[in-house]
Coordinates of N, CA and C in Angstrom, one line a residue:
R1 N 0.9 -1.2 0.1 CA -0.3 -0.1 0.2 C 1.1 1.0 -0.1
L2 N 0.4 2.1 -0.5 CA 1.0 3.6 -0.7 C 0.7 4.4 0.5
N3 N 1.4 5.1 1.0 CA 1.3 6.1 1.9 C 0.2 7.6 1.5
G4 N -0.3 7.6 2.2 CA -1.3 9.0 1.9 C -2.1 9.1 2.7
S5 N -3.1 10.4 2.6 CA -4.1 11.1 3.7 C -5.7 10.3 3.0
I6 N -5.9 9.9 3.6 CA -7.3 9.5 3.6 C -8.3 10.6 3.0
T7 N -8.0 11.7 3.8 CA -8.8 13.2 3.5 C -8.7 13.5 2.1
E8 N -7.2 13.3 1.5 CA -6.8 13.9 -0.1 C -7.2 12.7 -1.1
A9 N -7.5 11.3 -0.6 CA -7.9 10.7 -1.3 C -9.8 10.9 -1.6
N10 N -10.1 10.9 -0.5 CA -11.8 11.3 -0.6 C -12.0 12.4 -1.3
S11 N -11.1 13.6 -1.1 CA -11.7 14.6 -1.7 C -11.4 14.9 -3.1
F12 N -10.2 13.9 -3.7 CA -9.8 13.3 -4.9 C -11.0 12.8 -5.5
K13 N -11.7 11.9 -4.8 CA -12.9 10.7 -5.5 C -13.8 11.5 -5.4
K14 N -14.3 12.5 -4.5 CA -15.6 13.2 -4.5 C -15.0 14.1 -6.1
K15 N -14.0 14.9 -6.1 CA -13.8 15.6 -7.3 C -14.1 15.2 -8.6
I16 N -13.6 13.8 -8.6 CA -13.7 13.1 -9.9 C -15.2 12.6 -10.1
L17 N -15.6 12.0 -9.5 CA -16.9 11.3 -9.2 C -18.1 12.4 -9.5
Q18 N -17.5 13.4 -9.0 CA -18.7 14.8 -9.0 C -20.6 14.3 -8.3
R19 N -21.3 14.0 -9.5 CA -22.7 13.6 -9.2 C -22.6 12.4 -9.0
S20 N -21.7 11.7 -9.7 CA -21.7 9.9 -9.5 C -22.2 9.2 -8.2
N21 N -22.4 7.9 -8.1 CA -22.7 7.8 -6.8 C -21.4 7.4 -5.9
F22 N -21.0 7.9 -5.2 CA -19.7 7.8 -4.3 C -19.6 6.4 -3.6
H23 N -20.6 6.0 -3.3 CA -20.6 4.2 -2.6 C -20.9 3.5 -3.7
K24 N -20.7 3.4 -5.1 CA -20.9 2.3 -5.6 C -19.2 1.7 -6.3
P25 N -19.0 1.0 -6.7 CA -17.9 0.4 -7.0 C -17.4 1.4 -8.1
T26 N -16.1 1.6 -8.2 CA -15.1 2.5 -8.9 C -14.4 1.5 -10.0
L27 N -14.8 1.2 -11.1 CA -13.6 0.8 -12.2 C -12.9 1.9 -12.9
I28 N -11.3 1.8 -12.8 CA -10.6 2.8 -13.8 C -9.8 2.0 -15.0
H29 N -9.7 2.9 -16.0 CA -8.3 2.3 -17.0 C -7.8 3.8 -16.9
V30 N -6.6 3.4 -17.4 CA -5.5 4.5 -17.3 C -4.8 4.2 -18.6
G31 N -4.6 5.1 -19.0 CA -3.6 5.3 -20.6 C -4.0 6.4 -21.7
H32 N -3.7 6.2 -23.0 CA -4.1 6.9 -23.9 C -5.4 6.5 -24.4
C33 N -5.8 7.7 -25.1 CA -7.4 7.7 -25.5 C -7.5 7.7 -27.1
N34 N -7.5 6.4 -27.4 CA -7.2 6.3 -29.1 C -8.3 4.8 -29.1
K35 N -8.5 4.8 -30.7 CA -8.9 3.5 -31.2 C -8.3 2.4 -30.7
K36 N -6.9 2.0 -30.6 CA -6.2 0.9 -30.3 C -6.4 0.6 -28.9
R37 N -7.1 1.0 -28.0 CA -7.0 0.8 -26.9 C -8.2 -0.2 -26.1
G38 N -9.3 -0.2 -27.2 CA -10.2 -1.4 -26.9 C -11.2 -0.8 -25.5
L39 N -11.4 0.7 -25.7 CA -12.4 1.3 -24.7 C -13.7 1.1 -25.0
E40 N -14.1 0.3 -26.1 CA -15.6 0.0 -26.1 C -15.8 -0.9 -25.1
V41 N -14.9 -1.6 -24.3 CA -15.2 -2.4 -23.6 C -16.2 -1.9 -22.1
L42 N -14.8 -0.4 -21.9 CA -16.0 0.5 -21.1 C -17.3 0.4 -21.1
V43 N -17.6 0.9 -22.4 CA -19.0 1.3 -23.0 C -20.1 -0.1 -22.5
D44 N -19.5 -1.2 -23.1 CA -20.1 -2.4 -22.9 C -20.2 -3.0 -21.2
I45 N -19.6 -2.6 -20.3 CA -19.9 -2.3 -19.2 C -20.9 -1.3 -18.4
K46 N -20.4 -0.1 -19.0 CA -21.4 0.5 -18.2 C -22.8 0.5 -18.6
K47 N -23.1 0.2 -20.1 CA -24.3 -0.5 -20.7 C -25.1 -1.7 -19.8
K48 N -24.2 -2.5 -19.3 CA -25.0 -3.7 -18.6 C -24.9 -3.2 -17.2
Y49 N -24.4 -2.3 -16.4 CA -24.4 -2.4 -14.9 C -24.8 -0.7 -14.8
G50 N -25.0 0.0 -15.8 CA -25.6 1.4 -15.8 C -24.9 2.4 -14.7
S51 N -25.5 2.8 -13.3 CA -25.2 3.6 -12.4 C -24.7 2.7 -11.3
D52 N -25.0 1.4 -11.4 CA -24.5 0.6 -10.4 C -23.1 0.5 -10.5
V53 N -22.1 1.2 -11.5 CA -20.8 1.2 -11.1 C -20.5 2.7 -11.7
N54 N -19.4 3.2 -11.2 CA -18.5 4.5 -11.8 C -17.6 3.8 -12.7
I55 N -17.1 4.4 -14.1 CA -15.9 4.1 -14.8 C -15.5 5.3 -14.8
V56 N -14.1 5.4 -14.4 CA -13.4 6.8 -14.8 C -11.9 6.2 -15.7
F57 N -12.0 6.9 -16.5 CA -10.6 6.8 -17.5 C -9.9 8.0 -17.3
F58 N -8.2 7.6 -16.8 CA -7.5 8.5 -16.8 C -6.4 8.7 -18.2
S59 N -6.8 9.9 -18.7 CA -5.9 10.0 -19.8 C -4.9 11.2 -20.1
S60 N -3.6 11.3 -20.5 CA -3.0 12.3 -20.9 C -3.6 12.9 -22.3
M61 N -3.3 13.8 -22.6 CA -3.4 14.6 -24.1 C -2.6 14.0 -24.8
V62 N -1.6 13.1 -24.8 CA -0.6 12.5 -25.9 C -1.6 11.4 -26.4
N63 N -1.5 11.5 -27.8 CA -2.5 10.5 -28.5 C -3.3 10.7 -28.3
F64 N -4.5 11.7 -28.0 CA -5.7 12.0 -27.5 C -6.6 11.9 -28.8
D65 N -7.8 11.1 -28.3 CA -8.7 10.9 -29.9 C -9.7 11.8 -29.1
T66 N -10.5 12.9 -29.7 CA -11.6 13.9 -29.0 C -12.7 12.9 -29.3
K67 N -12.9 12.3 -30.5 CA -14.1 11.5 -30.9 C -14.2 10.0 -29.8
V68 N -13.0 9.5 -29.6 CA -13.3 8.5 -28.8 C -13.7 9.2 -27.5
A69 N -13.3 10.1 -27.1 CA -13.6 10.6 -25.3 C -15.1 11.0 -25.3
D70 N -15.3 11.8 -26.4 CA -16.8 12.0 -26.5 C -17.7 11.2 -26.6
F71 N -17.4 9.6 -27.2 CA -18.3 8.5 -27.4 C -18.5 7.8 -25.9
L72 N -17.2 8.3 -25.1 CA -17.3 7.7 -23.6 C -18.1 8.3 -22.9
R73 N -17.9 9.7 -23.0 CA -18.6 10.5 -22.3 C -20.2 10.3 -22.5
A74 N -20.5 10.0 -23.7 CA -22.0 9.7 -24.1 C -22.5 8.8 -22.8
F75 N -21.8 8.1 -22.4 CA -22.3 6.7 -21.7 C -21.9 6.8 -20.0
N76 N -21.7 8.3 -20.1 CA -21.5 8.5 -18.3 C -20.1 8.0 -18.3
I77 N -19.1 7.7 -18.7 CA -17.8 7.5 -18.2 C -17.0 8.6 -18.3
I78 N -16.5 8.5 -17.2 CA -15.9 9.9 -17.0 C -14.5 9.9 -17.1
V79 N -14.2 10.8 -18.3 CA -13.0 11.0 -19.0 C -12.0 11.9 -18.2
H80 N -11.0 11.5 -17.5 CA -10.2 12.7 -16.6 C -9.0 12.9 -17.6
T81 N -8.9 14.3 -18.0 CA -7.5 14.4 -18.6 C -6.5 15.5 -18.0
E82 N -7.0 16.1 -16.4 CA -6.0 17.0 -15.9 C -4.9 15.9 -15.4
K83 N -3.5 16.4 -15.6 CA -2.3 15.9 -15.3 C -2.5 15.8 -13.9
L84 N -2.0 14.3 -13.2 CA -2.3 14.2 -12.2 C -0.8 14.1 -11.3
N85 N -0.5 14.9 -10.2 CA 0.6 15.0 -9.6 C 1.2 14.0 -8.7
N86 N -0.3 13.1 -8.3 CA 0.0 12.2 -7.6 C -0.9 11.1 -8.3
V87 N -0.5 10.3 -9.2 CA -1.0 9.3 -9.8 C -1.5 8.1 -9.0
S88 N -1.0 7.9 -7.8 CA -1.2 7.0 -6.9 C -2.7 7.4 -6.8
L89 N -3.2 8.5 -6.2 CA -4.4 8.9 -6.0 C -5.6 8.3 -7.0
A90 N -5.3 8.1 -8.2 CA -6.1 7.2 -9.2 C -6.4 6.2 -8.9
Y91 N -5.4 4.9 -8.4 CA -5.5 4.0 -8.1 C -6.3 3.7 -6.5
Q92 N -6.2 4.5 -5.5 CA -6.5 4.7 -4.2 C -8.0 4.9 -4.4
I93 N -8.7 5.5 -5.5 CA -10.1 5.6 -5.3 C -10.8 4.2 -6.1
A94 N -9.8 3.6 -6.8 CA -10.4 2.1 -7.9 C -10.6 1.2 -6.8
D95 N -11.7 0.4 -7.1 CA -12.3 -0.8 -6.9 C -11.7 -1.9 -7.8
I96 N -11.4 -1.7 -9.1 CA -11.1 -2.5 -10.0 C -10.6 -1.4 -10.9
Y97 N -9.1 -2.3 -11.3 CA -8.4 -1.7 -12.2 C -9.0 -2.8 -13.8
I98 N -9.3 -2.2 -15.0 CA -9.7 -2.9 -16.1 C -8.5 -2.3 -17.2
F99 N -8.2 -3.3 -17.9 CA -7.0 -3.2 -18.7 C -7.8 -3.6 -20.2
T100 N -8.1 -2.6 -21.0 CA -9.1 -3.0 -22.0 C -8.3 -3.4 -23.5
V101 N -6.8 -3.3 -23.7 CA -6.2 -3.0 -24.7 C -6.3 -4.7 -25.3
D102 N -6.9 -5.1 -26.6 CA -6.8 -6.3 -27.3 C -5.7 -6.6 -27.9
P103 N -4.7 -7.7 -27.4 CA -3.8 -8.2 -27.8 C -3.2 -7.9 -29.3
K104 N -4.2 -8.2 -30.4 CA -4.3 -7.8 -31.8 C -3.9 -6.7 -32.1
S105 N -4.2 -5.6 -31.6 CA -4.3 -4.2 -31.8 C -3.0 -3.8 -31.8
H106 N -2.1 -3.9 -30.9 CA -0.8 -3.4 -31.0 C -0.8 -2.0 -30.3
G107 N -2.1 -1.9 -29.3 CA -2.1 -0.4 -28.6 C -1.1 -0.9 -27.1
S108 N -0.6 -1.2 -27.0 CA -0.1 -1.3 -25.6 C 1.2 -1.7 -25.6
T109 N 1.8 -1.7 -24.5 CA 3.4 -2.1 -24.3 C 3.4 -3.7 -24.1
D110 N 4.3 -4.6 -24.1 CA 4.0 -6.3 -23.6 C 3.6 -6.3 -22.3
L111 N 4.3 -5.6 -21.6 CA 4.0 -5.4 -20.1 C 3.3 -4.4 -19.2
P112 N 1.9 -4.3 -19.4 CA 1.5 -2.8 -19.0 C 2.0 -2.3 -17.6
L113 N 2.6 -1.2 -17.3 CA 3.1 -0.8 -16.2 C 1.8 -0.5 -15.2
T114 N 0.4 -0.3 -16.0 CA -0.7 0.1 -15.0 C -1.2 -1.1 -14.6
V115 N -1.1 -2.3 -15.0 CA -1.4 -3.3 -14.6 C -0.6 -3.9 -13.2
L116 N 0.7 -3.5 -13.1 CA 1.6 -3.9 -12.3 C 1.6 -2.8 -10.9
E117 N 0.9 -1.2 -11.5 CA 0.7 -0.5 -10.6 C -0.7 -1.3 -9.5
A118 N -1.7 -1.5 -10.3 CA -2.9 -2.0 -9.7 C -2.7 -3.0 -8.6
L119 N -1.8 -3.7 -9.2 CA -1.5 -5.1 -8.5 C -1.1 -4.8 -7.4
H120 N 0.2 -3.8 -7.3 CA 0.9 -3.3 -6.3 C 0.1 -2.6 -5.2
M121 N -1.1 -2.1 -5.7 CA -2.2 -1.5 -4.8 C -3.2 -2.4 -4.2
E122 N -3.0 -3.7 -4.8 CA -3.7 -4.8 -4.2 C -5.5 -4.7 -4.8
I123 N -5.4 -4.0 -5.6 CA -6.9 -3.8 -6.9 C -6.8 -5.2 -7.5
P124 N -8.0 -5.6 -7.7 CA -8.4 -6.6 -8.5 C -8.5 -6.1 -10.1
V125 N -7.4 -7.1 -10.9 CA -7.5 -6.6 -12.2 C -8.3 -7.3 -13.1
L126 N -9.1 -6.9 -14.0 CA -9.8 -7.4 -14.9 C -9.0 -6.9 -16.5
T127 N -8.7 -8.0 -17.1 CA -7.6 -7.5 -18.1 C -7.8 -9.0 -19.3
T128 N -7.4 -8.0 -20.8 CA -7.1 -8.8 -21.4 C -6.3 -9.9 -21.6
K129 N -6.1 -11.0 -22.7 CA -5.1 -11.9 -22.6 C -3.7 -11.4 -23.1
L130 N -3.3 -10.5 -23.0 CA -1.8 -10.2 -23.3 C -1.0 -11.3 -22.9
K131 N -0.1 -11.8 -23.6 CA 0.7 -12.8 -23.5 C 1.4 -12.8 -22.1
S132 N 2.2 -11.3 -22.2 CA 2.7 -11.3 -20.7 C 2.5 -11.7 -19.4
L133 N 1.0 -11.0 -19.4 CA 0.2 -11.1 -18.4 C -0.4 -12.6 -17.9
T134 N -0.6 -13.2 -19.1 CA -1.2 -14.7 -19.0 C 0.2 -15.6 -18.3
E135 N 1.2 -15.3 -19.1 CA 2.3 -16.0 -18.2 C 2.7 -15.7 -16.8
L136 N 2.6 -14.5 -16.5 CA 3.0 -13.8 -15.2 C 2.0 -14.1 -14.2
F137 N 0.6 -13.8 -14.7 CA -0.5 -13.9 -13.4 C -1.4 -14.8 -13.5
S138 N -1.5 -15.8 -14.4 CA -2.5 -16.9 -14.5 C -2.9 -17.5 -13.5
S139 N -2.0 -17.6 -12.6 CA -2.4 -18.1 -10.8 C -2.6 -16.9 -9.9
N140 N -2.8 -15.8 -10.3 CA -2.9 -14.5 -9.3 C -4.1 -14.6 -9.1
K141 N -4.9 -14.5 -7.8 CA -6.1 -14.8 -7.7 C -6.9 -13.1 -7.9
N142 N -6.0 -12.3 -8.0 CA -6.5 -11.1 -7.7 C -6.6 -10.5 -9.3
V143 N -6.4 -11.3 -10.3 CA -6.1 -10.9 -11.8 C -7.4 -11.9 -12.9
F144 N -8.0 -11.3 -13.6 CA -9.3 -12.0 -14.0 C -9.0 -11.4 -15.6
F145 N -8.7 -12.5 -16.2 CA -8.8 -12.2 -17.7 C -9.9 -12.6 -18.5
F146 N -10.2 -11.7 -19.1 CA -11.8 -11.5 -20.2 C -11.2 -11.6 -21.7
E147 N -12.4 -12.1 -22.2 CA -12.7 -11.9 -23.3 C -14.1 -11.0 -23.8
K148 N -14.3 -10.6 -24.7 CA -15.4 -9.6 -24.6 C -16.9 -10.2 -24.1
N149 N -16.7 -11.7 -24.6 CA -18.0 -12.5 -24.3 C -18.7 -12.7 -22.8
N150 N -17.4 -12.6 -22.0 CA -17.4 -13.1 -20.9 C -17.1 -11.7 -19.6
I151 N -17.1 -10.8 -20.1 CA -16.5 -9.8 -19.1 C -17.3 -9.3 -18.1
S152 N -18.9 -9.5 -18.2 CA -19.8 -9.2 -17.3 C -19.9 -10.1 -16.2
T153 N -20.0 -11.4 -16.7 CA -19.8 -12.4 -15.7 C -18.4 -12.4 -14.7
L154 N -17.1 -12.0 -15.2 CA -16.3 -11.9 -14.5 C -16.1 -10.7 -13.5
L155 N -16.6 -9.7 -14.0 CA -16.9 -8.2 -13.2 C -18.0 -8.7 -12.3
K156 N -18.9 -9.3 -12.2 CA -19.7 -9.7 -11.2 C -19.2 -11.0 -10.1
K157 N -18.4 -11.6 -10.7 CA -17.6 -12.7 -9.8 C -16.7 -11.9 -8.7
I158 N -16.2 -10.7 -9.3 CA -14.9 -9.9 -8.3 C -16.0 -9.1 -7.8
L159 N -17.1 -8.2 -8.1 CA -18.0 -7.8 -7.2 C -18.5 -8.3 -6.1
L160 N -18.9 -9.7 -6.3 CA -19.4 -10.6 -5.2 C -18.6 -11.1 -4.4
R161 N -17.0 -11.3 -4.6 CA -16.2 -11.8 -3.8 C -16.5 -11.4 -2.3
P162 N -16.5 -12.3 -1.2 CA -16.2 -11.9 0.2 C -15.3 -11.2 0.7
D163 N -14.0 -11.1 0.2 CA -12.9 -10.1 0.1 C -12.7 -8.9 -0.4
F164 N -13.9 -8.6 -1.3 CA -13.9 -7.4 -2.2 C -14.4 -6.3 -1.0
N165 N -13.2 -5.4 -1.2 CA -13.7 -3.9 -0.5 C -14.0 -2.7 -1.6
Y166 N -14.7 -2.3 -1.3 CA -15.3 -0.6 -1.9 C -14.4 0.2 -1.7
S167 N -13.8 1.2 -2.4 CA -13.3 2.0 -1.9 C -13.5 3.5 -1.1
H168 N -14.8 3.0 -0.7 CA -15.9 4.4 0.3 C -14.7 3.7 1.6
K169 N -14.2 2.3 1.8 CA -13.5 2.1 2.7 C -12.2 2.5 2.6
L170 N -11.8 3.7 2.5 CA -10.3 4.5 2.1 C -9.5 3.9 3.2
E171 N -9.8 3.7 4.5 CA -9.1 3.4 5.4 C -8.3 2.5 5.1
D172 N -8.8 1.3 4.6 CA -8.2 -0.1 4.2 C -7.2 0.0 3.4
K173 N -7.0 1.3 2.4 CA -6.2 1.3 1.5 C -4.8 2.3 2.0
F174 N -4.9 2.4 3.1 CA -3.6 3.3 3.5 C -2.9 2.7 4.8
Y175 N -1.7 3.6 4.9 CA -1.3 3.4 6.3 C -0.1 4.5 6.3
I176 N -0.3 4.9 7.8 CA -0.2 6.2 8.2 C 1.3 5.9 8.9
E177 N 2.4 6.4 8.6 CA 3.8 6.3 9.2 C 3.7 7.2 10.5

């Protein structure tokens, strides 16, 4: 777990979620906003779960496709483009990290740092079957590999786990030195 302030994380979460439900599970994706990222998966989840989940996409303005961002926003997916001075805050508000890049699209590195960051924060990861990830994490109980046809089932499986903690219990995600 990373050091941090519960107040800072709560404040950040309220700012990001605005009118969304603070006490619903929050899924995040971090990366470039373009067609190669497989971001339509976020829309599929939002269509299935609606207001029962918050979805936040953190993206820099590098390789930013405004049409893709507008498409996501049309389904009430929050697209956050402001520079994060403390990127750990993005992970601290997350209940699930979702990595959406289709391995065939070549829209990512072979070993995405964002997946490693999420795992370091002990956040369940819902991911496509990138070869490196399947080789490294196939037996990890916090990594769930999806294909487009089973993502809703896997998401439900994560949400119903007895050890699943929603981020509104932020005290569990911090330690104070």
